[in-house]
Each structure stands twice: as structure tokens, then as C-alpha cells.
Amino acid sequence: MLCRAPRDLVRLTIPLEGVKNAIARDGDFRIVALGSSSTQGTGASSPKMCYPAQLEAELNRRFHPDKHFEGVNLGVGGEMAGDMLARVDRDVLPLKPDLVIWQTGVNDALTGRSLDEFRTELAQGIEAIRDSGADVILLDLQYYPRSERVEGYKNYLHTMWSVAQEKSVPVLKRHAFMKHLLDSRQFTASQLLAPDLFHLNDLSYRCLGNLVADAIGDGLEQASRPLQRNKTASVR
């Protein structure tokens, strides 16, 4: 079953210099997924179904035997950007990642935290990760039907996009991707979301994992043309 998405929701438009360096080296390519419940896997039937595990499996399927990818899941349900910022030095950087995918913003929006604080925490986290030599991809806010009624929800989206532009890091537009899947009637909310109609389920984790794999694959292909995919695939 395909999760079809417009091309502009998949491509990374900002070069990933750390990715280029990692491709040139021997050894595994390590991806650290930092985030809250959408990263941890709340709503999935097992840890193997969460998006970081799906991403790792899909990248290894596509790029075997040229490169091996290792994914590390550092998702903690309920955390806000400030909580994750505190874990960057303690938990993320000691793993020496080549790429960090940072999913955040939903819990900040739901609790109405200061947008200025959110902006500052994002900027500080991005700087710390990039100073280590790793690249950063931001994964923006979850779309779910009730989010349309959350006051200021889209302000956090716009703030994330603004910080990303200022810091020259790419954003994967999960919010637009999830909304597209519902608006295009590929799926209903009950098919795409857990019973709480908020968290993801196995299907949407698979869709998300493949969306991220497509984006990374495109970025790697641009960074190192000799590296060939086994098969070019759309988000599935």
C-alpha cells in the first residue's frame, strides 16, 4: 500500500555536508532520532514498527551492500524542545552520529510554551549538533484533525521553519505530508492514526519511515553520485 506524496515533501533542498563526509569514510552511517512519542513509537505494535526502525531497515534495503545504516532511537514521550536540548550533550553527541533527525514541537504547542523559548532551544540544539560535525534534519509537527483547533499550533510550525532557514538546515514537512494523506483521501484518520486519533500507528510509522528514507536517499544521491540505489522507490 502506497503513501503517495508530492515530490516537494520528499526532497532535501539544503546540502548535508556531514553526510558527504560520512559517505567518504568506511564504516556504518549512524543516524540518531531525537524526539518525543512520535520517535519513541507510541501507538506502534512493537519497537520494530516505530519510524526510526522502519527508516533503518528501508535504508539498508535500498543501499546494501554499498553502505550500512545504524539507527538509534532516542525518543522520549512527552518531552518538549527544552528537554531534548538538555539531552543533546548528554545522550546524542557521545554516540558520534553522522545525522540527527530532530522531531519536536507538538508538546510545546499543546502546552502553550513561549515561542521565543522554543526558537532559542531549537537554535541552540542545531548549533551544538552541527558543531560536532553531524548534520541535522528537523522533522516538523504532527498533523491530526484536532490540531486545527489548537490555538497557535501553526505558529510553532512557522517558527521551526524560520529557525531552519536561519540555520540552513532542512525540514521534513511531516505536518503537510500527513495532512496530504488525509486530504487526498488515501486514508481516513482512523486508518492512519492510533485509536486516540493523535499518535501514529504501524501504517503511518511505515509511511513516515519511508518518507524520511526517500529524503535521505535523495540527499545522499546528490552528495555522492557513485553511490547507487538498489531500487528507486516512492514513499510506501
Short mmCIF file of N, CA, C and O in Angstrom, two decimals, residues 93-159:
data_model
loop_
_atom_site.label_atom_id
_atom_site.label_comp_id
_atom_site.label_asym_id
_atom_site.label_seq_id
_atom_site.Cartn_x
_atom_site.Cartn_y
_atom_site.Cartn_z
N LEU A 93 25.37 13.46 21.39
CA LEU A 93 26.71 13.66 20.86
C LEU A 93 27.69 12.53 21.22
O LEU A 93 28.57 12.20 20.40
N PRO A 94 27.59 11.90 22.41
CA PRO A 94 28.50 10.78 22.69
C PRO A 94 28.37 9.62 21.71
O PRO A 94 29.29 8.81 21.58
N LEU A 95 27.26 9.53 21.00
CA LEU A 95 27.07 8.46 20.01
C LEU A 95 27.78 8.75 18.69
O LEU A 95 27.81 7.90 17.81
N LYS A 96 28.30 9.96 18.55
CA LYS A 96 29.02 10.38 17.34
C LYS A 96 28.19 10.13 16.07
O LYS A 96 28.62 9.43 15.15
N PRO A 97 27.01 10.71 16.02
CA PRO A 97 26.14 10.48 14.85
C PRO A 97 26.67 11.20 13.60
O PRO A 97 27.33 12.24 13.70
N ASP A 98 26.34 10.65 12.46
CA ASP A 98 26.57 11.34 11.19
C ASP A 98 25.39 12.25 10.85
O ASP A 98 25.56 13.26 10.17
N LEU A 99 24.21 11.88 11.34
CA LEU A 99 23.00 12.64 11.07
C LEU A 99 22.08 12.53 12.28
O LEU A 99 21.91 11.45 12.84
N VAL A 100 21.50 13.66 12.66
CA VAL A 100 20.50 13.69 13.73
C VAL A 100 19.19 14.17 13.12
O VAL A 100 19.13 15.21 12.47
N ILE A 101 18.14 13.38 13.31
CA ILE A 101 16.79 13.78 12.89
C ILE A 101 16.06 14.20 14.15
O ILE A 101 15.82 13.38 15.05
N TRP A 102 15.71 15.48 14.21
CA TRP A 102 15.13 16.04 15.44
C TRP A 102 13.65 16.33 15.21
O TRP A 102 13.29 17.22 14.47
N GLN A 103 12.81 15.53 15.86
CA GLN A 103 11.35 15.68 15.82
C GLN A 103 10.90 16.37 17.10
O GLN A 103 11.17 15.89 18.19
N THR A 104 10.25 17.50 16.96
CA THR A 104 9.83 18.23 18.16
C THR A 104 8.72 19.20 17.82
O THR A 104 8.33 19.34 16.67
N GLY A 105 8.21 19.88 18.84
CA GLY A 105 7.27 20.97 18.65
C GLY A 105 5.84 20.70 19.09
O GLY A 105 5.14 21.62 19.51
N VAL A 106 5.39 19.45 18.97
CA VAL A 106 3.98 19.16 19.28
C VAL A 106 3.68 19.44 20.75
O VAL A 106 2.71 20.13 21.09
N ASN A 107 4.49 18.91 21.64
CA ASN A 107 4.21 19.08 23.07
C ASN A 107 4.37 20.53 23.50
O ASN A 107 3.65 21.01 24.39
N ASP A 108 5.32 21.24 22.87
CA ASP A 108 5.46 22.67 23.15
C ASP A 108 4.18 23.40 22.76
O ASP A 108 3.70 24.28 23.49
N ALA A 109 3.63 23.07 21.59
CA ALA A 109 2.41 23.72 21.12
C ALA A 109 1.22 23.40 22.03
O ALA A 109 0.41 24.29 22.35
N LEU A 110 1.10 22.14 22.44
CA LEU A 110 -0.05 21.74 23.24
C LEU A 110 -0.04 22.36 24.64
O LEU A 110 -1.09 22.56 25.25
N THR A 111 1.16 22.65 25.14
CA THR A 111 1.26 23.26 26.47
C THR A 111 1.37 24.78 26.39
O THR A 111 1.39 25.44 27.43
N GLY A 112 1.44 25.31 25.18
CA GLY A 112 1.48 26.76 25.03
C GLY A 112 2.76 27.41 25.51
O GLY A 112 2.73 28.56 25.98
N ARG A 113 3.87 26.70 25.37
CA ARG A 113 5.14 27.29 25.80
C ARG A 113 5.51 28.49 24.93
O ARG A 113 5.06 28.64 23.80
N SER A 114 6.39 29.31 25.46
CA SER A 114 6.81 30.51 24.77
C SER A 114 7.45 30.18 23.42
O SER A 114 8.34 29.35 23.33
N LEU A 115 7.00 30.86 22.38
CA LEU A 115 7.59 30.67 21.06
C LEU A 115 9.04 31.13 21.04
O LEU A 115 9.88 30.55 20.35
N ASP A 116 9.34 32.18 21.80
CA ASP A 116 10.73 32.66 21.85
C ASP A 116 11.63 31.61 22.48
O ASP A 116 12.76 31.40 22.01
N GLU A 117 11.17 30.95 23.53
CA GLU A 117 11.96 29.89 24.14
C GLU A 117 12.13 28.72 23.18
O GLU A 117 13.22 28.14 23.07
N PHE A 118 11.06 28.38 22.50
CA PHE A 118 11.11 27.30 21.52
C PHE A 118 12.13 27.62 20.44
O PHE A 118 12.95 26.78 20.06
N ARG A 119 12.10 28.84 19.93
CA ARG A 119 13.05 29.26 18.91
C ARG A 119 14.49 29.16 19.41
O ARG A 119 15.37 28.63 18.72
N THR A 120 14.73 29.66 20.61
CA THR A 120 16.09 29.65 21.17
C THR A 120 16.59 28.22 21.38
O THR A 120 17.76 27.91 21.07
N GLU A 121 15.73 27.35 21.89
CA GLU A 121 16.13 25.96 22.13
C GLU A 121 16.45 25.23 20.83
O GLU A 121 17.43 24.49 20.76
N LEU A 122 15.64 25.46 19.82
CA LEU A 122 15.93 24.86 18.52
C LEU A 122 17.28 25.33 17.99
O LEU A 122 18.10 24.52 17.54
N ALA A 123 17.51 26.62 18.03
CA ALA A 123 18.76 27.18 17.51
C ALA A 123 19.96 26.63 18.26
O ALA A 123 20.98 26.25 17.66
N GLN A 124 19.87 26.56 19.58
CA GLN A 124 20.99 26.06 20.38
C GLN A 124 21.26 24.58 20.09
O GLN A 124 22.42 24.16 20.00
N GLY A 125 20.20 23.80 19.95
CA GLY A 125 20.37 22.39 19.66
C GLY A 125 21.00 22.15 18.30
O GLY A 125 21.91 21.32 18.15
N ILE A 126 20.54 22.89 17.30
CA ILE A 126 21.10 22.77 15.96
C ILE A 126 22.59 23.12 15.98
O ILE A 126 23.42 22.41 15.38
N GLU A 127 22.93 24.20 16.64
CA GLU A 127 24.34 24.62 16.69
C GLU A 127 25.21 23.57 17.36
O GLU A 127 26.31 23.26 16.89
N ALA A 128 24.74 23.01 18.47
CA ALA A 128 25.53 22.01 19.19
C ALA A 128 25.75 20.76 18.34
O ALA A 128 26.85 20.20 18.31
N ILE A 129 24.71 20.33 17.64
CA ILE A 129 24.83 19.12 16.81
C ILE A 129 25.77 19.38 15.64
O ILE A 129 26.66 18.58 15.34
N ARG A 130 25.62 20.51 14.99
CA ARG A 130 26.47 20.78 13.83
C ARG A 130 27.92 21.03 14.23
O ARG A 130 28.83 20.69 13.49
N ASP A 131 28.13 21.61 15.40
CA ASP A 131 29.50 21.81 15.88
C ASP A 131 30.22 20.48 16.08
O ASP A 131 31.45 20.42 16.04
N SER A 132 29.45 19.41 16.29
CA SER A 132 30.06 18.08 16.47
C SER A 132 30.46 17.45 15.13
O SER A 132 31.11 16.40 15.11
N GLY A 133 30.02 18.05 14.02
CA GLY A 133 30.31 17.51 12.69
C GLY A 133 29.16 16.76 12.08
O GLY A 133 29.25 16.32 10.93
N ALA A 134 28.06 16.61 12.81
CA ALA A 134 26.90 15.90 12.28
C ALA A 134 25.98 16.87 11.56
O ALA A 134 25.99 18.07 11.79
N ASP A 135 25.17 16.33 10.68
CA ASP A 135 24.11 17.10 10.05
C ASP A 135 22.82 16.97 10.84
O ASP A 135 22.65 16.04 11.64
N VAL A 136 21.91 17.90 10.59
CA VAL A 136 20.62 17.92 11.28
C VAL A 136 19.50 18.02 10.25
O VAL A 136 19.59 18.81 9.31
N ILE A 137 18.47 17.21 10.44
CA ILE A 137 17.20 17.38 9.72
C ILE A 137 16.13 17.57 10.78
O ILE A 137 16.03 16.79 11.73
N LEU A 138 15.34 18.63 10.65
CA LEU A 138 14.21 18.84 11.55
C LEU A 138 12.98 18.14 10.98
O LEU A 138 12.71 18.22 9.79
N LEU A 139 12.25 17.46 11.85
CA LEU A 139 11.00 16.79 11.48
C LEU A 139 9.88 17.56 12.17
O LEU A 139 9.81 17.58 13.41
N ASP A 140 9.06 18.24 11.38
CA ASP A 140 8.13 19.17 11.99
C ASP A 140 6.91 18.48 12.61
O ASP A 140 6.85 17.25 12.73
N LEU A 141 5.92 19.27 13.00
CA LEU A 141 4.86 18.83 13.90
C LEU A 141 3.91 17.82 13.25
O LEU A 141 3.67 17.86 12.04
N GLN A 142 3.37 16.97 14.10
CA GLN A 142 2.35 16.01 13.69
C GLN A 142 1.07 16.72 13.26
O GLN A 142 0.64 17.69 13.89
N TYR A 143 0.49 16.25 12.16
CA TYR A 143 -0.86 16.70 11.81
C TYR A 143 -1.86 15.65 12.27
O TYR A 143 -1.70 14.46 12.01
N TYR A 144 -2.90 16.10 12.94
CA TYR A 144 -4.03 15.24 13.30
C TYR A 144 -5.25 16.15 13.28
O TYR A 144 -5.13 17.38 13.45
N PRO A 145 -6.43 15.63 13.02
CA PRO A 145 -7.59 16.51 12.81
C PRO A 145 -7.82 17.53 13.92
O PRO A 145 -8.15 18.69 13.63
N ARG A 146 -7.64 17.16 15.18
CA ARG A 146 -7.91 18.09 16.27
C ARG A 146 -6.88 19.23 16.35
O ARG A 146 -7.13 20.24 17.02
N SER A 147 -5.74 19.06 15.67
CA SER A 147 -4.72 20.12 15.72
C SER A 147 -5.22 21.42 15.10
O SER A 147 -4.72 22.50 15.42
N GLU A 148 -6.21 21.32 14.22
CA GLU A 148 -6.78 22.53 13.61
C GLU A 148 -7.41 23.44 14.66
O GLU A 148 -7.57 24.65 14.43
N ARG A 149 -7.76 22.85 15.81
CA ARG A 149 -8.44 23.64 16.85
C ARG A 149 -7.50 24.04 17.98
O ARG A 149 -7.94 24.68 18.95
N VAL A 150 -6.22 23.68 17.87
CA VAL A 150 -5.25 24.05 18.91
C VAL A 150 -4.75 25.46 18.64
O VAL A 150 -4.14 25.73 17.61
N GLU A 151 -5.02 26.35 19.56
CA GLU A 151 -4.65 27.75 19.38
C GLU A 151 -3.13 27.89 19.22
O GLU A 151 -2.34 27.39 20.04
N GLY A 152 -2.70 28.55 18.16
CA GLY A 152 -1.29 28.82 17.95
C GLY A 152 -0.48 27.66 17.42
O GLY A 152 0.75 27.77 17.30
N TYR A 153 -1.14 26.54 17.09
CA TYR A 153 -0.39 25.34 16.68
C TYR A 153 0.52 25.63 15.49
O TYR A 153 1.70 25.27 15.49
N LYS A 154 -0.03 26.32 14.49
CA LYS A 154 0.77 26.57 13.29
C LYS A 154 1.88 27.59 13.53
O LYS A 154 2.83 27.66 12.75
N ASN A 155 1.78 28.37 14.60
CA ASN A 155 2.88 29.29 14.92
C ASN A 155 4.16 28.53 15.23
O ASN A 155 5.26 29.02 14.94
N TYR A 156 4.02 27.34 15.81
CA TYR A 156 5.21 26.52 16.11
C TYR A 156 5.80 25.95 14.83
O TYR A 156 7.02 25.83 14.69
N LEU A 157 4.93 25.61 13.88
CA LEU A 157 5.41 25.18 12.57
C LEU A 157 6.21 26.29 11.91
O LEU A 157 7.33 26.08 11.45
N HIS A 158 5.64 27.49 11.88
CA HIS A 158 6.30 28.61 11.23
C HIS A 158 7.61 28.97 11.93
O HIS A 158 8.59 29.34 11.28
N THR A 159 7.62 28.86 13.25
CA THR A 159 8.85 29.15 13.99
C THR A 159 9.93 28.13 13.65
O THR A 159 11.09 28.50 13.44
#
